Short mmCIF file of C-alpha atoms and ligand atoms in Angstrom, two decimals:
data_model
loop_
_atom_site.label_atom_id
_atom_site.label_comp_id
_atom_site.label_asym_id
_atom_site.label_seq_id
_atom_site.Cartn_x
_atom_site.Cartn_y
_atom_site.Cartn_z
CA MET K 293 0.11 -0.05 0.08
CA SER K 294 1.20 3.40 -0.94
CA VAL K 295 1.98 6.37 1.77
CA ILE K 296 -0.73 8.20 0.10
CA THR K 297 -3.41 5.54 0.50
CA ARG K 298 -2.09 4.68 3.73
CA TYR K 299 -2.22 8.69 4.84
CA ASN K 300 -5.94 9.06 3.07
CA GLN K 301 -6.67 5.90 5.44
CA ALA K 302 -5.35 7.68 8.37
CA LYS K 303 -6.88 10.72 7.59
CA GLN K 304 -10.41 9.46 7.53
CA LEU K 305 -9.64 7.89 10.98
CA TYR K 306 -8.89 11.30 12.37
CA GLU K 307 -11.61 13.12 10.51
CA SER K 308 -13.78 10.61 12.15
CA LEU K 309 -13.06 12.02 15.69
CA GLY K 310 -13.62 15.48 14.21
CA VAL K 311 -9.76 16.31 13.84
CA ASP K 312 -8.75 18.65 10.82
CA VAL K 313 -5.99 16.84 9.29
CA GLU K 314 -4.75 19.26 7.09
CA LYS K 315 -4.48 22.49 10.06
CA ALA K 316 -2.79 20.17 12.07
CA ILE K 317 -0.01 19.81 9.20
CA GLU K 318 -0.40 23.51 8.48
CA THR K 319 0.47 24.39 12.14
CA LEU K 320 3.61 22.16 12.12
CA LYS K 321 4.48 23.72 9.19
CA ASN K 322 4.53 27.27 10.99
CA THR K 323 6.15 25.59 14.27
CA PRO K 324 10.08 25.94 13.53
CA ILE K 325 12.41 23.94 15.35
CA SER K 326 16.04 26.25 16.56
CA ILE K 327 18.34 23.83 15.86
CA GLN K 328 21.69 23.72 17.90
CA CYS K 329 24.57 24.58 15.80
CA TRP K 330 26.88 23.06 18.86
CA GLN K 331 25.64 19.34 17.78
CA GLY K 332 27.85 19.34 15.05
CA ASP K 333 31.40 19.80 16.12
CA ASP K 334 31.14 18.79 20.42
CA VAL K 335 30.48 22.44 21.46
CA GLN K 336 34.15 23.21 19.83
CA GLY K 337 33.22 26.56 17.76
CA PHE K 338 35.61 28.41 15.62
CA TYR K 339 36.82 30.96 18.51
CA ASN K 340 39.68 29.32 19.91
CA LYS K 341 40.93 25.42 20.63
CA GLN K 342 39.87 25.52 24.46
CA ALA K 343 38.90 22.53 25.94
CA LEU K 344 35.11 22.24 26.54
CA SER K 345 34.71 23.66 30.38
CA GLY K 346 31.62 25.34 32.26
CA GLY K 347 30.19 21.70 33.69
CA ILE K 348 29.00 20.74 30.20
CA SER K 349 30.70 17.36 28.68
CA VAL K 350 30.70 15.66 25.25
CA THR K 351 31.30 12.17 25.16
CA GLY K 352 32.13 9.70 21.94
CA ASN K 353 34.89 10.16 19.52
CA TYR K 354 32.66 9.37 16.38
CA PRO K 355 34.81 10.29 12.95
CA PHE K 356 33.64 13.02 10.69
CA LYS K 357 33.19 16.04 13.05
CA ALA K 358 33.38 19.67 11.11
CA ASN K 359 36.47 21.27 11.59
CA ASN K 360 35.26 24.59 10.07
CA ILE K 361 32.82 26.94 9.09
CA LYS K 362 32.31 25.43 5.90
CA GLU K 363 32.08 21.69 7.23
CA LEU K 364 29.47 23.00 9.62
CA ARG K 365 27.09 24.73 6.96
CA GLN K 366 27.53 21.62 4.84
CA ASP K 367 26.50 19.63 7.50
CA ILE K 368 23.48 21.59 8.72
CA GLU K 369 22.43 21.71 5.05
CA GLU K 370 22.54 17.89 4.95
CA VAL K 371 19.92 17.89 7.70
CA LEU K 372 17.72 20.13 6.60
CA LYS K 373 17.63 18.11 3.34
CA LEU K 374 16.11 15.01 5.63
CA VAL K 375 13.44 17.10 7.56
CA PRO K 376 10.20 18.85 6.50
CA PHE K 377 9.57 22.11 6.66
CA ASP K 378 11.95 25.64 7.35
CA HIS K 379 13.84 25.85 10.73
CA ARG K 380 15.85 28.27 12.85
CA LEU K 381 19.74 27.80 13.67
CA SER K 382 20.65 28.62 17.07
CA LEU K 383 24.14 29.90 17.07
CA HIS K 384 26.83 30.38 19.97
CA ALA K 385 29.10 33.27 19.70
CA ILE K 386 32.15 31.25 19.46
CA TYR K 387 30.78 30.06 16.08
CA LEU K 388 31.69 33.50 14.58
CA ASP K 389 33.27 33.96 11.39
CA THR K 390 36.17 35.88 11.61
CA LYS K 391 40.21 35.57 11.12
CA ASP K 392 40.67 38.54 13.63
CA LYS K 393 42.43 38.07 17.17
CA ILE K 394 39.48 39.88 18.99
CA GLY K 395 38.17 39.33 22.49
CA LEU K 396 34.70 37.56 23.24
CA ASP K 397 33.93 41.43 24.33
CA GLU K 398 34.36 42.54 21.13
CA ILE K 399 32.18 40.69 18.82
CA GLU K 400 30.16 42.66 16.56
CA PRO K 401 27.22 41.86 13.80
CA ILE K 402 29.86 42.00 11.19
CA HIS K 403 31.52 39.08 12.64
CA PHE K 404 28.24 37.03 11.90
CA GLU K 405 27.62 38.63 8.30
CA SER K 406 28.34 35.06 6.73
CA TRP K 407 26.15 33.23 8.77
CA VAL K 408 23.15 35.68 7.89
CA GLN K 409 23.71 35.34 4.15
CA TRP K 410 23.72 31.58 4.75
CA ALA K 411 20.73 31.42 6.47
CA LYS K 412 19.25 33.75 3.66
CA ASN K 413 20.03 31.22 1.15
CA ASN K 414 18.99 28.16 3.06
CA ASN K 415 15.62 29.90 4.55
CA VAL K 416 16.58 29.59 8.15
CA LYS K 417 16.08 32.12 10.61
CA LEU K 418 18.68 32.48 13.55
CA ASP K 419 19.11 32.42 16.84
CA PHE K 420 22.06 33.89 19.70
CA ASN K 421 23.47 32.56 22.75
CA PRO K 422 26.49 34.16 24.28
CA THR K 423 29.17 31.69 25.17
CA LEU K 424 30.31 31.72 28.91
CA PHE K 425 32.41 29.12 29.35
CA SER K 426 35.71 27.29 27.65
CA HIS K 427 37.35 30.27 28.49
CA PRO K 428 40.41 31.39 30.70
CA LEU K 429 38.01 34.18 32.07
CA SER K 430 35.40 31.39 33.05
CA SER K 431 38.05 28.69 34.64
CA THR K 432 37.18 30.24 38.17
CA GLY K 433 33.76 28.86 37.64
CA PHE K 434 32.13 31.98 37.89
CA THR K 435 31.47 34.84 35.22
CA LEU K 436 28.35 37.31 35.68
CA SER K 437 28.55 36.47 39.31
CA SER K 438 32.19 36.65 40.00
CA ASN K 439 33.41 38.52 42.85
CA ASP K 440 36.18 39.79 40.32
CA GLU K 441 34.91 43.04 39.02
CA ASP K 442 37.09 42.76 36.19
CA ILE K 443 36.05 39.12 35.21
CA ARG K 444 32.34 40.06 35.64
CA ASN K 445 32.95 43.64 33.30
CA PHE K 446 34.28 41.37 30.66
CA TRP K 447 31.67 38.97 30.52
CA ILE K 448 28.62 41.81 30.54
CA ARG K 449 30.30 43.57 27.63
CA HIS K 450 30.17 40.11 25.99
CA VAL K 451 26.56 39.51 26.53
CA LYS K 452 25.89 43.32 25.65
CA GLN K 453 27.35 42.53 22.24
CA SER K 454 25.52 39.24 21.93
CA ARG K 455 22.43 41.19 22.12
CA LYS K 456 23.40 43.34 19.41
CA ILE K 457 24.25 40.74 17.27
CA SER K 458 20.85 38.93 18.27
CA ASN K 459 18.98 42.00 17.13
CA TYR K 460 21.07 42.41 13.61
CA PHE K 461 19.58 38.38 13.21
CA GLY K 462 16.20 39.53 14.08
CA GLU K 463 16.18 42.62 11.73
CA GLU K 464 18.29 40.99 8.65
CA LEU K 465 15.88 38.03 8.65
CA ASN K 466 12.54 39.48 9.72
CA SER K 467 11.87 37.53 12.51
CA ARG K 468 12.55 37.98 16.01
CA SER K 469 15.82 36.60 17.32
CA VAL K 470 16.10 34.41 20.67
CA CYS K 471 19.29 35.44 22.36
CA ASN K 472 19.58 33.13 25.45
CA LEU K 473 21.92 33.67 28.28
CA TRP K 474 23.01 30.53 30.28
CA ILE K 475 25.95 30.72 32.45
CA PRO K 476 28.03 27.78 34.27
CA ASP K 477 28.50 29.75 37.59
CA GLY K 478 28.14 27.76 40.79
CA TYR K 479 30.28 25.92 43.58
CA LYS K 480 30.98 22.41 43.79
CA ASP K 481 31.30 22.43 47.55
CA THR K 482 28.49 24.13 49.55
CA PRO K 483 28.41 27.63 49.94
CA TYR K 484 28.62 29.65 53.41
CA SER K 485 26.61 32.62 51.44
CA ARG K 486 23.99 31.49 48.87
CA LEU K 487 23.08 35.43 48.36
CA ASN K 488 26.35 36.86 47.53
CA PRO K 489 26.85 35.42 44.08
CA ARG K 490 23.27 36.07 43.15
CA LYS K 491 23.11 39.91 44.25
CA LEU K 492 26.54 39.99 41.75
CA LEU K 493 24.30 38.44 39.06
CA LYS K 494 21.22 40.63 39.60
CA GLU K 495 23.48 43.56 39.26
CA SER K 496 25.36 42.44 35.86
CA LEU K 497 21.94 41.55 34.62
CA ASP K 498 20.69 44.84 35.23
CA GLN K 499 23.37 46.49 33.25
CA ILE K 500 22.81 43.96 30.50
CA TYR K 501 19.23 44.31 29.53
CA LYS K 502 19.28 48.22 30.05
CA THR K 503 19.17 48.60 26.50
CA LYS K 504 15.92 47.30 24.63
CA TYR K 505 15.72 45.68 21.36
CA PRO K 506 12.77 45.34 19.53
CA ASN K 507 14.21 42.24 17.40
CA VAL K 508 15.10 40.14 20.50
CA ILE K 509 13.60 38.01 22.77
CA ASP K 510 15.51 37.97 25.94
CA THR K 511 15.72 34.60 27.79
CA LEU K 512 17.39 33.45 30.80
CA GLU K 513 18.25 29.63 31.28
CA SER K 514 18.41 28.40 34.69
CA LYS K 515 20.21 25.20 35.83
CA LEU K 516 19.88 23.02 39.00
CA PHE K 517 23.41 21.82 39.10
CA GLY K 518 26.71 21.09 36.73
CA ILE K 519 29.65 19.07 36.78
CA GLY K 520 31.93 20.74 39.39
CA ALA K 521 28.83 23.03 40.34
CA GLU K 522 26.95 20.35 42.31
CA SER K 523 25.91 21.97 45.46
CA TYR K 524 25.13 25.56 44.17
CA THR K 525 24.58 27.18 41.09
CA THR K 526 23.76 31.10 41.10
CA GLY K 527 21.43 31.23 38.06
CA SER K 528 18.82 28.69 39.43
CA HIS K 529 15.20 28.78 38.43
CA GLU K 530 13.94 30.73 40.92
CA PHE K 531 16.41 33.47 40.36
CA TYR K 532 15.63 33.71 36.74
CA LEU K 533 11.83 33.28 36.83
CA THR K 534 11.57 36.31 39.28
CA TYR K 535 14.14 38.14 37.58
CA ALA K 536 12.49 37.38 34.06
CA VAL K 537 9.06 38.39 35.51
CA LYS K 538 9.92 41.39 37.22
CA ASN K 539 11.90 42.97 34.22
CA ASN K 540 9.57 41.78 31.37
CA LEU K 541 12.23 39.00 30.39
CA SER K 542 11.48 35.66 29.43
CA VAL K 543 12.80 32.25 30.64
CA CYS K 544 14.42 29.29 28.77
CA LEU K 545 13.48 25.87 30.61
CA ASP K 546 15.95 22.99 29.46
CA ALA K 547 14.31 19.62 30.15
CA GLY K 548 17.40 18.68 31.70
CA HIS K 549 18.07 21.25 34.43
CA PHE K 550 15.31 20.20 37.08
CA HIS K 551 15.15 17.60 39.42
CA PRO K 552 14.82 14.19 37.71
CA THR K 553 11.03 13.71 38.46
CA GLU K 554 10.11 17.53 37.94
CA GLN K 555 8.05 17.85 34.91
CA VAL K 556 9.22 20.55 32.33
CA SER K 557 6.01 20.34 30.82
CA ASP K 558 4.14 21.23 33.94
CA LYS K 559 5.51 24.45 34.34
CA LEU K 560 4.91 25.73 30.77
CA SER K 561 1.06 26.92 31.38
CA SER K 562 2.20 28.77 34.74
CA ILE K 563 4.45 30.53 33.59
CA SER K 564 3.04 31.64 29.75
CA LEU K 565 0.59 33.49 32.20
CA PHE K 566 3.21 35.68 33.49
CA THR K 567 5.57 35.94 30.81
CA ASP K 568 5.32 37.10 27.02
CA HIS K 569 7.51 34.13 25.65
CA LEU K 570 8.62 31.02 26.44
CA MET K 571 11.55 29.34 25.47
CA LEU K 572 12.75 25.67 25.55
CA HIS K 573 15.74 23.60 25.12
CA VAL K 574 14.56 20.03 24.41
CA SER K 575 16.75 17.36 25.91
CA ARG K 576 17.11 14.10 27.28
CA PRO K 577 18.67 13.89 30.70
CA VAL K 578 19.84 10.11 31.41
CA ARG K 579 20.14 10.13 34.84
CA TRP K 580 21.78 13.75 35.01
CA ASP K 581 22.03 16.60 32.53
CA SER K 582 23.57 14.28 30.30
CA ASP K 583 22.42 15.88 26.97
CA HIS K 584 21.29 12.62 25.05
CA VAL K 585 19.79 12.78 21.72
CA VAL K 586 16.08 13.56 21.93
CA SER K 587 13.85 10.59 21.85
CA PHE K 588 10.32 9.88 21.38
CA ASN K 589 9.21 9.66 24.70
CA ASP K 590 6.43 10.42 27.20
CA ASP K 591 8.73 13.50 28.71
CA LEU K 592 8.65 15.08 25.18
CA GLN K 593 4.93 14.33 23.96
CA ASN K 594 4.11 15.77 27.69
CA ILE K 595 5.89 18.97 26.60
CA THR K 596 4.19 19.15 23.12
CA ASP K 597 0.63 18.06 24.69
CA ALA K 598 1.10 20.89 26.94
CA LEU K 599 2.05 23.55 24.41
CA VAL K 600 -0.77 22.55 21.77
CA ARG K 601 -3.68 21.93 24.38
CA ASP K 602 -3.47 25.27 26.00
CA GLU K 603 -2.52 27.19 22.62
CA LEU K 604 1.37 28.01 23.98
CA LEU K 605 2.70 27.59 20.39
CA ASN K 606 2.85 31.02 19.28
CA LYS K 607 4.58 32.32 22.15
CA THR K 608 7.25 29.46 22.39
CA SER K 609 10.49 28.82 20.80
CA ILE K 610 11.14 25.34 20.81
CA GLY K 611 14.89 24.90 20.70
CA LEU K 612 17.12 21.35 20.64
CA ASP K 613 20.07 21.28 23.11
CA TYR K 614 22.02 18.09 22.97
CA PHE K 615 25.17 16.84 21.84
CA ASP K 616 26.14 13.20 21.33
CA ALA K 617 29.77 12.45 19.61
CA SER K 618 29.29 8.41 20.19
CA ILE K 619 27.17 8.34 16.67
CA ASN K 620 27.34 10.05 13.42
CA ARG K 621 26.36 13.75 14.08
CA ILE K 622 24.12 14.48 11.48
CA ALA K 623 21.63 11.30 12.42
CA ALA K 624 21.78 12.52 16.02
CA TRP K 625 20.38 16.02 14.86
CA VAL K 626 17.76 14.42 12.48
CA ILE K 627 16.37 12.06 14.76
CA GLY K 628 15.89 14.68 17.44
CA ILE K 629 14.50 17.09 14.83
CA ARG K 630 12.30 14.51 13.40
CA ASN K 631 11.34 13.41 16.96
CA THR K 632 10.31 16.64 18.09
CA GLN K 633 8.00 17.19 14.85
CA LYS K 634 6.36 13.95 15.61
CA ALA K 635 5.27 14.66 19.10
CA LEU K 636 4.08 17.93 17.95
CA LEU K 637 2.03 16.14 14.99
CA LYS K 638 0.87 13.78 17.56
CA SER K 639 -0.19 16.28 20.03
CA LEU K 640 -1.79 18.48 17.24
CA LEU K 641 -3.89 15.53 15.96
CA GLU K 642 -6.09 15.81 18.87
CA PRO K 643 -9.89 16.67 19.05
CA LYS K 644 -8.87 19.55 20.97
CA GLU K 645 -12.08 21.20 21.31
CA LEU K 646 -14.02 17.89 22.15
CA LEU K 647 -11.52 17.26 24.83
CA HIS K 648 -11.90 20.82 26.20
CA GLN K 649 -15.56 20.20 26.44
CA ILE K 650 -15.35 16.60 28.33
CA GLU K 651 -13.16 17.69 30.71
CA GLN K 652 -15.45 20.97 31.66
CA GLU K 653 -18.41 18.19 31.81
CA GLN K 654 -16.19 16.72 34.27
CA ASN K 655 -16.48 13.17 32.62
CA TYR K 656 -13.31 12.09 33.89
CA THR K 657 -13.97 8.50 32.51
CA LYS K 658 -14.49 9.66 28.87
CA ARG K 659 -11.35 11.94 29.34
CA LEU K 660 -9.37 9.18 30.12
CA VAL K 661 -10.87 6.57 27.50
CA TYR K 662 -10.20 9.21 24.73
CA ILE K 663 -6.61 10.36 26.25
CA GLU K 664 -5.64 6.74 25.76
CA GLU K 665 -7.33 5.70 22.72
CA LEU K 666 -5.70 8.55 20.92
CA LYS K 667 -2.20 7.40 21.89
CA SER K 668 -2.43 4.17 19.56
CA LEU K 669 -3.84 6.49 16.54
CA PRO K 670 -1.75 6.41 13.22
CA PHE K 671 0.00 9.53 13.35
CA GLY K 672 3.24 8.10 12.03
CA LEU K 673 1.48 7.60 8.66
CA ILE K 674 0.59 11.28 8.49
CA TYR K 675 4.49 12.17 9.26
CA ASP K 676 5.21 10.12 6.26
CA TYR K 677 2.72 11.69 3.90
CA ILE K 678 4.34 14.89 4.90
CA CYS K 679 7.67 13.73 4.40
CA LEU K 680 6.67 12.44 0.78
CA LYS K 681 5.08 15.65 0.02
CA ASN K 682 7.77 17.66 0.88
CA ASN K 683 10.47 15.31 -0.72
CA LYS K 684 12.09 14.15 2.37
CA PRO K 685 13.01 10.78 3.06
CA VAL K 686 10.16 8.72 4.65
CA GLY K 687 10.57 6.38 7.62
CA LEU K 688 13.86 4.18 7.46
CA ASP K 689 14.99 5.91 4.50
CA TYR K 690 16.80 8.72 5.65
CA LEU K 691 19.73 6.46 7.45
CA LYS K 692 20.50 5.19 3.70
CA GLU K 693 21.21 9.20 2.87
CA ILE K 694 23.16 9.55 6.06
CA GLU K 695 25.60 6.72 5.27
CA ALA K 696 26.13 7.70 1.91
CA TYR K 697 26.93 11.38 2.86
CA GLU K 698 29.20 9.65 5.30
CA VAL K 699 30.80 7.82 2.53
CA SER K 700 31.32 11.06 0.61
CA LEU K 701 33.29 12.53 3.35
CA LYS K 702 35.72 9.71 4.08
CA GLY K 703 39.67 11.06 3.48
CA LYS K 704 38.37 14.58 3.24
CA ARG K 705 37.94 14.74 6.91
C1 RNT M 1574 24.27 24.02 29.78
C2 RNT M 1574 22.94 24.84 29.13
C3 RNT M 1574 23.22 25.63 27.71
C4 RNT M 1574 24.29 24.65 26.74
C5 RNT M 1574 24.43 25.20 25.31
C6 RNT M 1574 25.93 24.82 25.10
O1 RNT M 1574 23.86 23.11 30.92
O2 RNT M 1574 22.03 23.53 28.67
O3 RNT M 1574 22.31 25.79 27.13
O4 RNT M 1574 24.24 23.19 26.85
O5 RNT M 1574 24.43 26.53 25.43
ZN1 ZN M 1575 20.07 24.18 27.61
#
C-alpha cells in the first residue's frame, strides 16, 4: 500500500473524530525548531581551541566531525534535506566567522555577516547564545556572578555585544531572534553564602538588559547543577523566573536542568500566564543532565501536549539542546528534530475542542478513554505523508542518505 493510500485512511480515521488533519499539518509547518549548531562539532566552535568547560561535557569520538565553518554549514544543509519544513539555527558566539584576533567582549554583527547570508540562502532564521564557558575568564567557575569586577565586566560586555548581534539577526531575517543566556556559575561544594553571587548576578543583568532591542527575545536559562557545580548554581530557576517576570524578560527551560522527577511540561502553563514568551531546550537527561539525543518518549510528548492543548505554540520557541559525539552527528540532529516534529504532530492531531469540553463537563471517565485511545492512532502515517509531500525521506530511508553522505566525507575529514 502506498504512503498516500495509508495517509488517506489515517486521515479519515482522524476526521471521524473531528480532527482537521490539514490544519494540523499547516500548524506543524509553521512551528520551526531551533536547531543547535553545537551538535555538529561537540560544542567546539571556531573561536579558539579551548577544551569544553563550564560543567558540560561531550563524550564519544565518532569520526567526520565538522572542523570549520564550511564543514559545519555543509552538515547543517544535509540535515535540512532530511527534515520537512523550514527551521531556525541557534548559534553560539564562539561560532563567529573572523580571522581577527578579538576578545569575546568585542564581537560585532560583522563577525556573523556570513551566517546571515547563509541563513538567507537556506531559508533559515537565526537565534543566538552568548558563550560564557570554555574560556580562561570562566576558569574560576564564575562569570557574571564572579566577585572579581574585571571578570564580571568582561562578561557583561560580551553579553551586551551578543544582544546586539541577536538584534541584527532579527532585523536582517525579519524574525525576532532569541538571545538565550546561560552561565556556568556555581560551587562544587556547599557555599557559606547563597546570596552574595546572586546579588552580583542581579547587578550584572541589570546592566546587560538596560538597552531594549525590538528584534530580540531575551531568555534566561536556569540550571539545577553542573559537573563541578554540584552544590550551588547562581542562576537557579527561582532566580531567573523572578528576574524575568519582574523585568519583562523570558526564561528558557532546559529539560535536563531540573530534578529528575520534575516535569518541565507542567511548568509551561504557569509561566505562560506571567511572561510574553517561552523558550525550550528540548533535551534528554539520562540519570543527569547528560544531553542525550531527544527520543520520542513521554517527557517529549508531555511537553508538546502542554503547548498544543493550551495554545502556547505561538509564544514558544522550541530549541534543541544536546550533543552526542558517539554516533553520526547528522543522524543525532535528524533523529531529534524528527522526533520533536512527530510529538508535535501527535499533539496537533487530537480533537482539542472535544477534549476541553469533556473536561469541562467533568466526565473524567470519558477523558481517560479518549486520551488513552488517541495514543495508538496512526499519526506516523501522517508524518510519512508530510515527508513524501515535501521531498524528504520517508521512515527509515533517511539512514541511507546519511550513510551515503558519510561515505562522501571519507578521506576529506
Ligand atoms: C548547559 C545549557 C546550555 C548549553 C548550550 C551549549 O547546561 O544547557 O544551554 O547546553 O548553551
Ligand atoms: Zn540548555
